[in-house]
JSON list of C-alpha atoms in Angstrom, two decimals:
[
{"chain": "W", "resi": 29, "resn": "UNK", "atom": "CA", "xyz": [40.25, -51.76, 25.23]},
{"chain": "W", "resi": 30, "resn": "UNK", "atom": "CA", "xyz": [38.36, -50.76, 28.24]},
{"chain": "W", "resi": 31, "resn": "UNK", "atom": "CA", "xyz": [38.67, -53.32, 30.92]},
{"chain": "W", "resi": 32, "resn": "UNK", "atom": "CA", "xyz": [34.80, -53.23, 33.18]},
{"chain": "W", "resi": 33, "resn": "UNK", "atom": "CA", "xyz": [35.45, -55.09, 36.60]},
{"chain": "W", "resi": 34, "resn": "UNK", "atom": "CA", "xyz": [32.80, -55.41, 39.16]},
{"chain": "W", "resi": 35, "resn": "UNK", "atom": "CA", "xyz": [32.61, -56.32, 42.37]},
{"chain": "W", "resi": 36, "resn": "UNK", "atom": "CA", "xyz": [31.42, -58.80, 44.34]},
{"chain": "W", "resi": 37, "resn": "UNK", "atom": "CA", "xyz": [30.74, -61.72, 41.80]},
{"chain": "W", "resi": 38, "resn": "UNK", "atom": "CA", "xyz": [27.86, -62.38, 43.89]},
{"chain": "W", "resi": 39, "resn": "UNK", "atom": "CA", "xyz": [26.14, -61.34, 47.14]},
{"chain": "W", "resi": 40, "resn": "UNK", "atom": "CA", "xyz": [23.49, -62.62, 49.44]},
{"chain": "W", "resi": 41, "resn": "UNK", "atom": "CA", "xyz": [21.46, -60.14, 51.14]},
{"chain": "W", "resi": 42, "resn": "UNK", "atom": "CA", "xyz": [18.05, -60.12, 53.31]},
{"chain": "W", "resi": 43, "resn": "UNK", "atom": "CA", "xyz": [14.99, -59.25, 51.75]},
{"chain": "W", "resi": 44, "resn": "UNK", "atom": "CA", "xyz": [14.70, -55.24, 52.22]},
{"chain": "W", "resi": 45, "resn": "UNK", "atom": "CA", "xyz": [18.09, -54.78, 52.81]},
{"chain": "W", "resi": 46, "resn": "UNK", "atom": "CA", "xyz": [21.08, -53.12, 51.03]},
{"chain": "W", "resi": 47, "resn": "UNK", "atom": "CA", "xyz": [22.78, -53.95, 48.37]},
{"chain": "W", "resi": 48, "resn": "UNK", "atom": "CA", "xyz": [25.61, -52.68, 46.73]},
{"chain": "W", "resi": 49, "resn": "UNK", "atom": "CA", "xyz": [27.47, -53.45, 42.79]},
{"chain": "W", "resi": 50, "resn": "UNK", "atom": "CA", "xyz": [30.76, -51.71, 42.24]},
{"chain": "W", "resi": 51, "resn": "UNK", "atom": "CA", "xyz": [31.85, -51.13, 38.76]},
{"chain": "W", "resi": 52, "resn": "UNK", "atom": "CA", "xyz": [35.15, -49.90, 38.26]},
{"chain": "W", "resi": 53, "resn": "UNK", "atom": "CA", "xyz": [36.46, -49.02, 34.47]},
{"chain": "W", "resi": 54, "resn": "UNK", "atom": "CA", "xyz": [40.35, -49.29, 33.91]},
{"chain": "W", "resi": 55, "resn": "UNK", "atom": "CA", "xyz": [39.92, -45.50, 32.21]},
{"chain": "W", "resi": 56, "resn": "UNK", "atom": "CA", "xyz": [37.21, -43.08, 32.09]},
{"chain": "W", "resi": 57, "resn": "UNK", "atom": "CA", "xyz": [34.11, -43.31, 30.30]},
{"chain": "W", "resi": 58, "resn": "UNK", "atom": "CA", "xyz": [33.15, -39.72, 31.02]},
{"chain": "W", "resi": 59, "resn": "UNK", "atom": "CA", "xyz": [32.72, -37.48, 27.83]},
{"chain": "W", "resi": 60, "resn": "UNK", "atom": "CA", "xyz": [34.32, -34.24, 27.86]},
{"chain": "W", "resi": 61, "resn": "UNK", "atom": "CA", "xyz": [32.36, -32.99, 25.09]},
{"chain": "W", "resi": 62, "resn": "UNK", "atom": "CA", "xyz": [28.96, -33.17, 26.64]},
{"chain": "W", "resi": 63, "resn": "UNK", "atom": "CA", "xyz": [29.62, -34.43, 30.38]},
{"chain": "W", "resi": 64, "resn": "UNK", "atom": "CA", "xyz": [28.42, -38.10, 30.10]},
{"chain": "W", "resi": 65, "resn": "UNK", "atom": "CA", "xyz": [29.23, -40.93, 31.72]},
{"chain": "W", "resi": 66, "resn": "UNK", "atom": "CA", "xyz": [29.10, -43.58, 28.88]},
{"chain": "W", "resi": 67, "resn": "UNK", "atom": "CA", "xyz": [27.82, -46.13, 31.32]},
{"chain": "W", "resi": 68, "resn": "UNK", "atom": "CA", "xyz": [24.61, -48.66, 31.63]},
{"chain": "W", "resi": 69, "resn": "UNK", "atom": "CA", "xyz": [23.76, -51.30, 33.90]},
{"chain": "W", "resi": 70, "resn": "UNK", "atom": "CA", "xyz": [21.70, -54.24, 33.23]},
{"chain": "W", "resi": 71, "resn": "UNK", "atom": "CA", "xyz": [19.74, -57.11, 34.83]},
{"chain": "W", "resi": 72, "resn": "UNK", "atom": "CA", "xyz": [19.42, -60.19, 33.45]},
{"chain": "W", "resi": 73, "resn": "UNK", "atom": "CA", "xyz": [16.99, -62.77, 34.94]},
{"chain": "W", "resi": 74, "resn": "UNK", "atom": "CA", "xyz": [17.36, -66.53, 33.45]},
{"chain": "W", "resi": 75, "resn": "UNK", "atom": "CA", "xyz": [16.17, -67.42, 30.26]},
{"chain": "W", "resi": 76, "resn": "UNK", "atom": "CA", "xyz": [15.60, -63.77, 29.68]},
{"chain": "W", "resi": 77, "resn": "UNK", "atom": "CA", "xyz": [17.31, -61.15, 27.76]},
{"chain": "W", "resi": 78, "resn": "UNK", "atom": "CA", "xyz": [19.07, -58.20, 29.69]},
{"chain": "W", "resi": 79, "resn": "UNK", "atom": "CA", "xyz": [16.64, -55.53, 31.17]},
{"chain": "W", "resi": 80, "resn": "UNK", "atom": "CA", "xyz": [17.85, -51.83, 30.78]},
{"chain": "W", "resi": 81, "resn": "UNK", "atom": "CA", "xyz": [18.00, -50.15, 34.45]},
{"chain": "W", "resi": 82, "resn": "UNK", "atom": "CA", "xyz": [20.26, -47.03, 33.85]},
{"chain": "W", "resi": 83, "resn": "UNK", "atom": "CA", "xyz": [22.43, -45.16, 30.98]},
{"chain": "W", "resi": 84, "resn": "UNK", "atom": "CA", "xyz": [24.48, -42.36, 30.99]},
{"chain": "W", "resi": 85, "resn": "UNK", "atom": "CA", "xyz": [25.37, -43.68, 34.49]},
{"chain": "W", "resi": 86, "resn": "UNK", "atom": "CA", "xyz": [22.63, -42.60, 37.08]},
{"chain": "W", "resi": 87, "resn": "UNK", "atom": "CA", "xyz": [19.65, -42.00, 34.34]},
{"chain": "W", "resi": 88, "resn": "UNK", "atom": "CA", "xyz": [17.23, -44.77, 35.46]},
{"chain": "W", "resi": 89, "resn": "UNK", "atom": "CA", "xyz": [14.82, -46.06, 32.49]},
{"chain": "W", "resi": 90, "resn": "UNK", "atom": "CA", "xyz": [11.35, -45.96, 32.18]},
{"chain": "W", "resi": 91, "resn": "UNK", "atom": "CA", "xyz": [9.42, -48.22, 34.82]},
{"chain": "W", "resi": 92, "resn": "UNK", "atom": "CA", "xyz": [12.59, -49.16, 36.85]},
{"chain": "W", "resi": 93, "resn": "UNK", "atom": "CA", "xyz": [11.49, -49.33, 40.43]},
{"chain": "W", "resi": 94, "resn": "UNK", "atom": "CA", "xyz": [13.49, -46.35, 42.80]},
{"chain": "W", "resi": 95, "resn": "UNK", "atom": "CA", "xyz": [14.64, -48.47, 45.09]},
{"chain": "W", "resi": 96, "resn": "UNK", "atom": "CA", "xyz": [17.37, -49.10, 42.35]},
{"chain": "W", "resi": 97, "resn": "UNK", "atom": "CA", "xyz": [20.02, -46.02, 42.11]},
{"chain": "W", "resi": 98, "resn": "UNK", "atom": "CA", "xyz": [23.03, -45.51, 39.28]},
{"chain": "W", "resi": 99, "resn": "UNK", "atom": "CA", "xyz": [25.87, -43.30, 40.75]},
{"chain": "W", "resi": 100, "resn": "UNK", "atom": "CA", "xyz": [29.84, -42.66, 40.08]},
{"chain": "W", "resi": 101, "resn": "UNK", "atom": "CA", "xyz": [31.41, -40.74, 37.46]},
{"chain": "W", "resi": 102, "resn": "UNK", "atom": "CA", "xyz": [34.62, -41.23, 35.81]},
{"chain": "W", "resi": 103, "resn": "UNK", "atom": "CA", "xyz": [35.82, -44.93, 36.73]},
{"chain": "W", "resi": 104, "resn": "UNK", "atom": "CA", "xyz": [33.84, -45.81, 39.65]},
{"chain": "W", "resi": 105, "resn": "UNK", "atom": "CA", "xyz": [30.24, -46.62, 39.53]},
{"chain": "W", "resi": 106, "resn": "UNK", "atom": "CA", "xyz": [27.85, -48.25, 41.86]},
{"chain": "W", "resi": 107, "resn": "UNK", "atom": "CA", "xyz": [24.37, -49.83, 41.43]},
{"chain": "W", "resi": 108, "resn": "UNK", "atom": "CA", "xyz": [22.17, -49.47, 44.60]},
{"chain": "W", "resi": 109, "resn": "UNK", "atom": "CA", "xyz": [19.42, -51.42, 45.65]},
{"chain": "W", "resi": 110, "resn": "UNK", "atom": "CA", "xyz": [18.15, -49.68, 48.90]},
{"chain": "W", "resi": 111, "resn": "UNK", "atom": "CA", "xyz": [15.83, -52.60, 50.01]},
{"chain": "W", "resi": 112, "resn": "UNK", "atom": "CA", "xyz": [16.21, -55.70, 47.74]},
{"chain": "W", "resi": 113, "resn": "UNK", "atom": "CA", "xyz": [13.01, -57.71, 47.04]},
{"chain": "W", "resi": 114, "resn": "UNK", "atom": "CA", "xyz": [11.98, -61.18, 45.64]},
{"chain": "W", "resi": 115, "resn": "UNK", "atom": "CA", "xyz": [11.79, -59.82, 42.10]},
{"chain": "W", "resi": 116, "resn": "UNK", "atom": "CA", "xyz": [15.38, -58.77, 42.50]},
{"chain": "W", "resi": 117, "resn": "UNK", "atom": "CA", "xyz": [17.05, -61.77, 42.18]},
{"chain": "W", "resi": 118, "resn": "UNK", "atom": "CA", "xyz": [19.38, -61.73, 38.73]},
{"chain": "W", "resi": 119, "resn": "UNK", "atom": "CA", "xyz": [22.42, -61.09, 37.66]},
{"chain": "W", "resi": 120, "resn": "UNK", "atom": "CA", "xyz": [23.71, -57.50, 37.00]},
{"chain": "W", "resi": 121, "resn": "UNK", "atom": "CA", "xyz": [25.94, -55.91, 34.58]},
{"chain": "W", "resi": 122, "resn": "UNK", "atom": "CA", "xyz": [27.70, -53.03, 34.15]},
{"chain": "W", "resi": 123, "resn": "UNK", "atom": "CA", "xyz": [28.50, -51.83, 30.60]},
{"chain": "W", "resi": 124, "resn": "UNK", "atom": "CA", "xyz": [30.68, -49.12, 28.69]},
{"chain": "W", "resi": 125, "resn": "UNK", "atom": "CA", "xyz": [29.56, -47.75, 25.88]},
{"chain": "W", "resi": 126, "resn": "UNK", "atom": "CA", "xyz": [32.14, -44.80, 25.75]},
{"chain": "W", "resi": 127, "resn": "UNK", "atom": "CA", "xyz": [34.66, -46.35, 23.29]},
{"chain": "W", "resi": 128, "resn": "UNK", "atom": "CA", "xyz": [34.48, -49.59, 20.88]},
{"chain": "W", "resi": 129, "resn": "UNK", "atom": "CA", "xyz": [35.51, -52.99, 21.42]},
{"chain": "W", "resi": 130, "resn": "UNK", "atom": "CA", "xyz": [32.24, -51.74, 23.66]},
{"chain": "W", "resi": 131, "resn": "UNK", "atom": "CA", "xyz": [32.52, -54.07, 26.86]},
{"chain": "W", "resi": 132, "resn": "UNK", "atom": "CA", "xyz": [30.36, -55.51, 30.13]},
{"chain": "W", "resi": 133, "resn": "UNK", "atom": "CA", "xyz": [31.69, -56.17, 33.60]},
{"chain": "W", "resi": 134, "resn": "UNK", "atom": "CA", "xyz": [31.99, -59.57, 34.62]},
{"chain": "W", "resi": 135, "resn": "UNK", "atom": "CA", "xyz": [28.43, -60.16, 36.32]},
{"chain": "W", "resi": 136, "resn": "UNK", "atom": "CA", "xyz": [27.56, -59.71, 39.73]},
{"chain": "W", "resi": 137, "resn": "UNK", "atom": "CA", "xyz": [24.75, -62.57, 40.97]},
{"chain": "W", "resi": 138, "resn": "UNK", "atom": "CA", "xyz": [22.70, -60.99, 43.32]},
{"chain": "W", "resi": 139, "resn": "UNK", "atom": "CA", "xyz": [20.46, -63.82, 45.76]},
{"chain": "W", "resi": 140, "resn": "UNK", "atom": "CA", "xyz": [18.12, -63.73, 49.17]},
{"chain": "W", "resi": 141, "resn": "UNK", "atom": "CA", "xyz": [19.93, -64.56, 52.16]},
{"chain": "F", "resi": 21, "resn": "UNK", "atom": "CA", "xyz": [4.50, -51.95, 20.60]},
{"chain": "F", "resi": 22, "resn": "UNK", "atom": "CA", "xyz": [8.77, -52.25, 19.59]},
{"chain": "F", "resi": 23, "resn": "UNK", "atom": "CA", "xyz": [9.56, -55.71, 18.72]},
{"chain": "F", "resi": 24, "resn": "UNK", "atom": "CA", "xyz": [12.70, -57.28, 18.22]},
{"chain": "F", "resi": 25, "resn": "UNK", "atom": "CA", "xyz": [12.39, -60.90, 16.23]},
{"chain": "F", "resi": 26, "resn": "UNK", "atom": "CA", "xyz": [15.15, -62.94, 15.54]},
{"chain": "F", "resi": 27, "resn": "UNK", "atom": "CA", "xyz": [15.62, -66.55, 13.63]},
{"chain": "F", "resi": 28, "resn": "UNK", "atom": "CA", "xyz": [18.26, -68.44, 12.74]},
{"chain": "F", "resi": 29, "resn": "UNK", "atom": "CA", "xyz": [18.69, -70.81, 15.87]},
{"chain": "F", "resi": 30, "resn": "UNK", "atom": "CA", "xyz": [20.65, -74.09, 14.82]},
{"chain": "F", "resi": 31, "resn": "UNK", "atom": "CA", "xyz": [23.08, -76.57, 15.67]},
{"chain": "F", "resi": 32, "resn": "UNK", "atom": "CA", "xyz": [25.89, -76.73, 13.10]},
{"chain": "F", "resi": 33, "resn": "UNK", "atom": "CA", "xyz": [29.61, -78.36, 13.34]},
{"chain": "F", "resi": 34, "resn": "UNK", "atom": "CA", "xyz": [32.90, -76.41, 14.13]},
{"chain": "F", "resi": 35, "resn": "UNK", "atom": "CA", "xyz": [34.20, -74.74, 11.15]},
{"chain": "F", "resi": 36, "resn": "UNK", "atom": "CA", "xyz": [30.87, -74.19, 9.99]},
{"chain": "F", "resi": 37, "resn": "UNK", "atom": "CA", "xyz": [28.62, -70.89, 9.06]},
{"chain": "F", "resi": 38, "resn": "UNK", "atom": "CA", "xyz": [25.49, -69.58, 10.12]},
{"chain": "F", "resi": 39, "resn": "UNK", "atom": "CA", "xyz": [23.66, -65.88, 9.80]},
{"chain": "F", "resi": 40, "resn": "UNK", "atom": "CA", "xyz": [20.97, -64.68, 12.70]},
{"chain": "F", "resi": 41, "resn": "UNK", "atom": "CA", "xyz": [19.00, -62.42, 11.65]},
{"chain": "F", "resi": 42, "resn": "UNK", "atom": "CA", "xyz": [16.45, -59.77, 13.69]},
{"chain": "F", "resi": 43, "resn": "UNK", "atom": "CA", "xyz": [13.62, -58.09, 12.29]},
{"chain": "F", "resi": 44, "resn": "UNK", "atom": "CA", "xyz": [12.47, -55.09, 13.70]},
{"chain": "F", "resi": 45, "resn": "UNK", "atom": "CA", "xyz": [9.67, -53.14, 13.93]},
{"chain": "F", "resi": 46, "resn": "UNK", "atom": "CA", "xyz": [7.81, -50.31, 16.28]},
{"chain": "F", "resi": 47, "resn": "UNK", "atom": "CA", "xyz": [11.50, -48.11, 15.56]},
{"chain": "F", "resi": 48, "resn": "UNK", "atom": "CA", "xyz": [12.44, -46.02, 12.97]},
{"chain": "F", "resi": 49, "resn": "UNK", "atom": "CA", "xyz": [14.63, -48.55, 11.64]},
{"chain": "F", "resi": 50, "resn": "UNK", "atom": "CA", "xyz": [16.37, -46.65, 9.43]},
{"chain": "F", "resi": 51, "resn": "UNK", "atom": "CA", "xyz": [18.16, -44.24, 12.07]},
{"chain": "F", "resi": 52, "resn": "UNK", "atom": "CA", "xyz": [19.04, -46.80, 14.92]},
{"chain": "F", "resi": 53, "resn": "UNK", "atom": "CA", "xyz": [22.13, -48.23, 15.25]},
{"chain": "F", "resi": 54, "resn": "UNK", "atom": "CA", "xyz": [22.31, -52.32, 16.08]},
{"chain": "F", "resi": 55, "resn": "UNK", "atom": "CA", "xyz": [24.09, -54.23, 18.34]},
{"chain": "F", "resi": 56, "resn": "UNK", "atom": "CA", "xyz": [24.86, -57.97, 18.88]},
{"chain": "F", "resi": 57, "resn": "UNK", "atom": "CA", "xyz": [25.61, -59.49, 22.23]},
{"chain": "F", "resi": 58, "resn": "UNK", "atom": "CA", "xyz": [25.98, -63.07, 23.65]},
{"chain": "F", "resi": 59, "resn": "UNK", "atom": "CA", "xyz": [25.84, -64.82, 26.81]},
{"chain": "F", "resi": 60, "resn": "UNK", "atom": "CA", "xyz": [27.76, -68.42, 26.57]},
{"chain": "F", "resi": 61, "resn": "UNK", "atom": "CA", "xyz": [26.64, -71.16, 28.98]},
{"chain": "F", "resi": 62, "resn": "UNK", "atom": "CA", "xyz": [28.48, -70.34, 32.63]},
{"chain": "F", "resi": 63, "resn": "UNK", "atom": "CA", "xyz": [29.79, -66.89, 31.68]},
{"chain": "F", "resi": 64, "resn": "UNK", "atom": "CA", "xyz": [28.58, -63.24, 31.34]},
{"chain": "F", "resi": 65, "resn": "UNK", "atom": "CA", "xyz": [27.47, -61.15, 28.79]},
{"chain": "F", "resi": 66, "resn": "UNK", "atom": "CA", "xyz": [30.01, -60.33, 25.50]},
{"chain": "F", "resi": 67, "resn": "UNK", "atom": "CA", "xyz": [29.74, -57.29, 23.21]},
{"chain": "F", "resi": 68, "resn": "UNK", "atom": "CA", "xyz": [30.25, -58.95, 19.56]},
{"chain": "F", "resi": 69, "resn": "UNK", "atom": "CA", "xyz": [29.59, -55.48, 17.50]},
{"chain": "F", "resi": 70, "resn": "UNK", "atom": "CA", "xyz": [27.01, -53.01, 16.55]},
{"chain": "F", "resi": 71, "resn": "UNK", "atom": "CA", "xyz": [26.25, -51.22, 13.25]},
{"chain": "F", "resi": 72, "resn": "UNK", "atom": "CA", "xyz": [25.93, -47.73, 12.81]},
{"chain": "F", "resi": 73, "resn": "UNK", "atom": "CA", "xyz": [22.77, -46.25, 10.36]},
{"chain": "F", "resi": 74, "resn": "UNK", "atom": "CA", "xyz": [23.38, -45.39, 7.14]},
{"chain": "F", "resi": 75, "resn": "UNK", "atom": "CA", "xyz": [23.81, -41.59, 7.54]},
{"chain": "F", "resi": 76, "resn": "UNK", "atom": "CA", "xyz": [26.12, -42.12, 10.21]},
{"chain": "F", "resi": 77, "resn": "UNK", "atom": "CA", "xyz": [28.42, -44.48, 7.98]},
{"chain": "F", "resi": 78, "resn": "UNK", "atom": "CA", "xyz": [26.52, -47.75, 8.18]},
{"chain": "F", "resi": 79, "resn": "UNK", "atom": "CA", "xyz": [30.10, -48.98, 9.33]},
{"chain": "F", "resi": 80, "resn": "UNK", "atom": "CA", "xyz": [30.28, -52.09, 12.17]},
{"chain": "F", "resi": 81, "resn": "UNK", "atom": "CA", "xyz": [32.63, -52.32, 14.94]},
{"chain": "F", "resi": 82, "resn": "UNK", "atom": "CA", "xyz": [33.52, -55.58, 16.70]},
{"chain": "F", "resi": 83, "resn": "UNK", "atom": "CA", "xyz": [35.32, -56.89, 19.69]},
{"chain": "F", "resi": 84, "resn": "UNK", "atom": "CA", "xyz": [38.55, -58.57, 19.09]},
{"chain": "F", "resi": 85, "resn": "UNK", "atom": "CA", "xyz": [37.23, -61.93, 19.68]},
{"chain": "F", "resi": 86, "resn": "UNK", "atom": "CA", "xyz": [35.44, -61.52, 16.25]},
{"chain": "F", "resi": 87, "resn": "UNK", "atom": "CA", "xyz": [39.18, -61.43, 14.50]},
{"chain": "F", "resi": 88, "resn": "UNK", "atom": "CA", "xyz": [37.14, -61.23, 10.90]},
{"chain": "F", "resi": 89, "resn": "UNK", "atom": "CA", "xyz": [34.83, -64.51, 11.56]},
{"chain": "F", "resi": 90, "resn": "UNK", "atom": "CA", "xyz": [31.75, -62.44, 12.48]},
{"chain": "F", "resi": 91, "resn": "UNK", "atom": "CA", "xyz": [30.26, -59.52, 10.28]},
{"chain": "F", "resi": 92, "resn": "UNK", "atom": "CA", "xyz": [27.21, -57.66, 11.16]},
{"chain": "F", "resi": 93, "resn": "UNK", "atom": "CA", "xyz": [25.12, -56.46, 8.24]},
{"chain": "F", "resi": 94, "resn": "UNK", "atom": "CA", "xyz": [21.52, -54.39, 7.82]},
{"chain": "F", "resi": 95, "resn": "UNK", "atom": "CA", "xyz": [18.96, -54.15, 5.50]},
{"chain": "F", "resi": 96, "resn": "UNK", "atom": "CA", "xyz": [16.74, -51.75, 6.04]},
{"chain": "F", "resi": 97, "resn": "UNK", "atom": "CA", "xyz": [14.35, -52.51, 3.31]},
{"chain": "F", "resi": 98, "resn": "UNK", "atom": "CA", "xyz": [13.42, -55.46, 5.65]},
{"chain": "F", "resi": 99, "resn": "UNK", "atom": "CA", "xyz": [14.23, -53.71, 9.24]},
{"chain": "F", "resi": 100, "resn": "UNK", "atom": "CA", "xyz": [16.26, -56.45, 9.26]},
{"chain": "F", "resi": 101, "resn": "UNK", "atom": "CA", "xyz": [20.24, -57.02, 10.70]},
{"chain": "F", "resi": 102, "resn": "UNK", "atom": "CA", "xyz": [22.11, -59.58, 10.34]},
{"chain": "F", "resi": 103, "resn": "UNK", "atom": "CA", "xyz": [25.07, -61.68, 12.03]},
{"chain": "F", "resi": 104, "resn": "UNK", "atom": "CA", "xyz": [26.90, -63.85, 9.61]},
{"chain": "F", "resi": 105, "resn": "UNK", "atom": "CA", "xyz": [29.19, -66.08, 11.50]},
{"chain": "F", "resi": 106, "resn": "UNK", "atom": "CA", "xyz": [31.83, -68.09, 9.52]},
{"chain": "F", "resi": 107, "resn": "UNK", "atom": "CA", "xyz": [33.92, -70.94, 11.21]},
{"chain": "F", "resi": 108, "resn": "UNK", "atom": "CA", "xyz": [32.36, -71.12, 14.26]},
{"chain": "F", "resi": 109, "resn": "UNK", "atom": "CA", "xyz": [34.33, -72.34, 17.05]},
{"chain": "F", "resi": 110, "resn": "UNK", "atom": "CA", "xyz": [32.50, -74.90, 19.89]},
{"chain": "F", "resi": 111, "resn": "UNK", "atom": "CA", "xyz": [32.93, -71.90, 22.19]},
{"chain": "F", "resi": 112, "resn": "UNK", "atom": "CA", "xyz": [31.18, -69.81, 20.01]},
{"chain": "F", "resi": 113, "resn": "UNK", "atom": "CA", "xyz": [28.06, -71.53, 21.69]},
{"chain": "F", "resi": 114, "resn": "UNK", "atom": "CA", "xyz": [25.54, -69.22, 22.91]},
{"chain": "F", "resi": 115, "resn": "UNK", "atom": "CA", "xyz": [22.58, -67.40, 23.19]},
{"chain": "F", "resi": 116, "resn": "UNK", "atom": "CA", "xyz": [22.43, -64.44, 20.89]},
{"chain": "F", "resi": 117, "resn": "UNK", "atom": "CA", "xyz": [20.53, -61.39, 21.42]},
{"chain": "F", "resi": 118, "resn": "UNK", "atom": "CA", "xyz": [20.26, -58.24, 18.66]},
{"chain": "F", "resi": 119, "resn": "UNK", "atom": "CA", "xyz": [19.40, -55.01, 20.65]},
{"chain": "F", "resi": 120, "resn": "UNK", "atom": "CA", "xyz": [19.19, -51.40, 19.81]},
{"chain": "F", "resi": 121, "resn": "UNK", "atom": "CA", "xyz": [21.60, -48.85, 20.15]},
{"chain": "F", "resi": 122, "resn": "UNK", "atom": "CA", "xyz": [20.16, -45.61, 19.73]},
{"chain": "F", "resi": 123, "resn": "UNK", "atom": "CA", "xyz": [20.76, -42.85, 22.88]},
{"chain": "F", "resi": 124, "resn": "UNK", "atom": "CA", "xyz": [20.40, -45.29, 25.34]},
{"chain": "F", "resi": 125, "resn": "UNK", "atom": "CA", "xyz": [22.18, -48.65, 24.51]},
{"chain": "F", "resi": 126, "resn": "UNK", "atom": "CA", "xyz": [20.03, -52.01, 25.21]},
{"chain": "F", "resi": 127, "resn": "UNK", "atom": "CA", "xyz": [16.28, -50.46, 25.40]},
{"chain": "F", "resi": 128, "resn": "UNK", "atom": "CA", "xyz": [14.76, -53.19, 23.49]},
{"chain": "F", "resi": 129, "resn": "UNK", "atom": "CA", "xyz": [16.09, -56.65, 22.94]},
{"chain": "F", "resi": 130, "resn": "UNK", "atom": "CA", "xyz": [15.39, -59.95, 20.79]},
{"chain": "F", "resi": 131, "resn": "UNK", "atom": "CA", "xyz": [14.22, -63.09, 22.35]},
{"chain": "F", "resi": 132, "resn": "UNK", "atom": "CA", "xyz": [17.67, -64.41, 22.13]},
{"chain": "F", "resi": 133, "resn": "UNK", "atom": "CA", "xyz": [18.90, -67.34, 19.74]},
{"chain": "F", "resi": 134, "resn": "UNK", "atom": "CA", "xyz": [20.46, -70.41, 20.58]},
{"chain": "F", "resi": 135, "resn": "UNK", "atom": "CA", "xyz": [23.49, -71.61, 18.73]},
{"chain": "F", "resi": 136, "resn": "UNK", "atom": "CA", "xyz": [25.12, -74.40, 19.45]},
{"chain": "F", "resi": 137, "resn": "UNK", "atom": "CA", "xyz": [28.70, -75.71, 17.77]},
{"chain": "F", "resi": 138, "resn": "UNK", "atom": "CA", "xyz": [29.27, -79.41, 18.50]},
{"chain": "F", "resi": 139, "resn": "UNK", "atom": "CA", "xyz": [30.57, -81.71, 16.40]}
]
């Protein structure tokens, strides 16, 4: 099985400032056969379900602000938020979708400093 | 509009059954593939499974916490798949979402479902 581990498990950071999700994916999720990273990330807000923000690694979905960015390839991903705002608040996921037993990271909480 | 609706929510006692189910509409059914996920009180989010269409196989693949309690089913006379859960553990409680799996994974999700084992 592919083992997803993110990093930090949580972060506080000023409104408009940085921050930055690792991902890391104990072996690759990039398809040789048409160049993909098999990779999504997710936010989840409480008592919601999980919001789509990017597939295929750095492909950001329809009506996701650009202050969010997908990058990485291979093992090593990172979710960007250039300058974090109120609205940001949630937890985020990473998620493989390269190979079943399909499998998220751990969770990162992201909150205002 | 795409709209995922599920039912099923209960409270039932370990060792028990119960089968979610998520009706969809605003897709062409028929060619997505399904997934199930869950997020248990205090921890992240957990792949159970998805099912393929039927002209890719209609087969379902699980995670290994599943070990052959869990089976994912579709009917797509009704737009409708299923999670049949037999002998449900109390850390089996959850909320349970159905989402969509078709080129990108997790575009549209149900409302979620609340199952709770206690006895």
């Amino acid at each position: 099985d592919i083992v997803m581990t993110q990093s930090p498990d949580s972060l506080a950071v000023s409104l408009g400032e940085r921050a930055t999700i690792n991902c890391k994916s104990s072996q690759s999720v990039l398809s040789s056969s048409n160049n993909e990273n098999y990779l999504a990330w997710y936010q989840q807000k409480p008592g919601q379900p999980p919001k789509l923000l990017f597939y295929w690694a750095s492909t950001r979905e329809s009506g996701v602000p650009d202050r969010f960015r997908g990058s990485g390839s291979g093992t090593d991903f990172t979710l960007t938020i250039s300058s974090l705002q109120a609205e940001d608040v949630a937890v985020y996921y990473c998620f493989q979708y390269y190979n079943p037993p399909l499998t998220f990271g751990g969770g990162t909480k992201v909150d205002i400093k | 509009d795409v709209q995922l609706v599920q039912s099923g929510e209960g409270l039932v006692q370990p060792g028990e059954s119960l089968r979610l189910s998520c009706a969809v509409s605003g897709i062409t059914f028929t060619t997505a593939w399904m997934s199930w996920v869950r997020l248990a009180p205090g921890k992240g989010l957990e792949w159970i499974g998805r099912i393929k269409n039927k002209i890719d196989g209609g087969t379902a693949d699980y995670a290994a916490f599943v070990k052959g309690r869990f089976a994912i089913s579709r009917d797509d006379s009704k737009n409708t798949v299923y999670l049949q859960m037999n002998s449900l553990k109390i850390e089996d409680t959850a909320v349970y979402y159905c989402t969509t799996y078709s080129g990108s994974p997790g575009r549209y999700w149900g409302q979620g479902t609340l199952v709770t084992v206690s006895s």
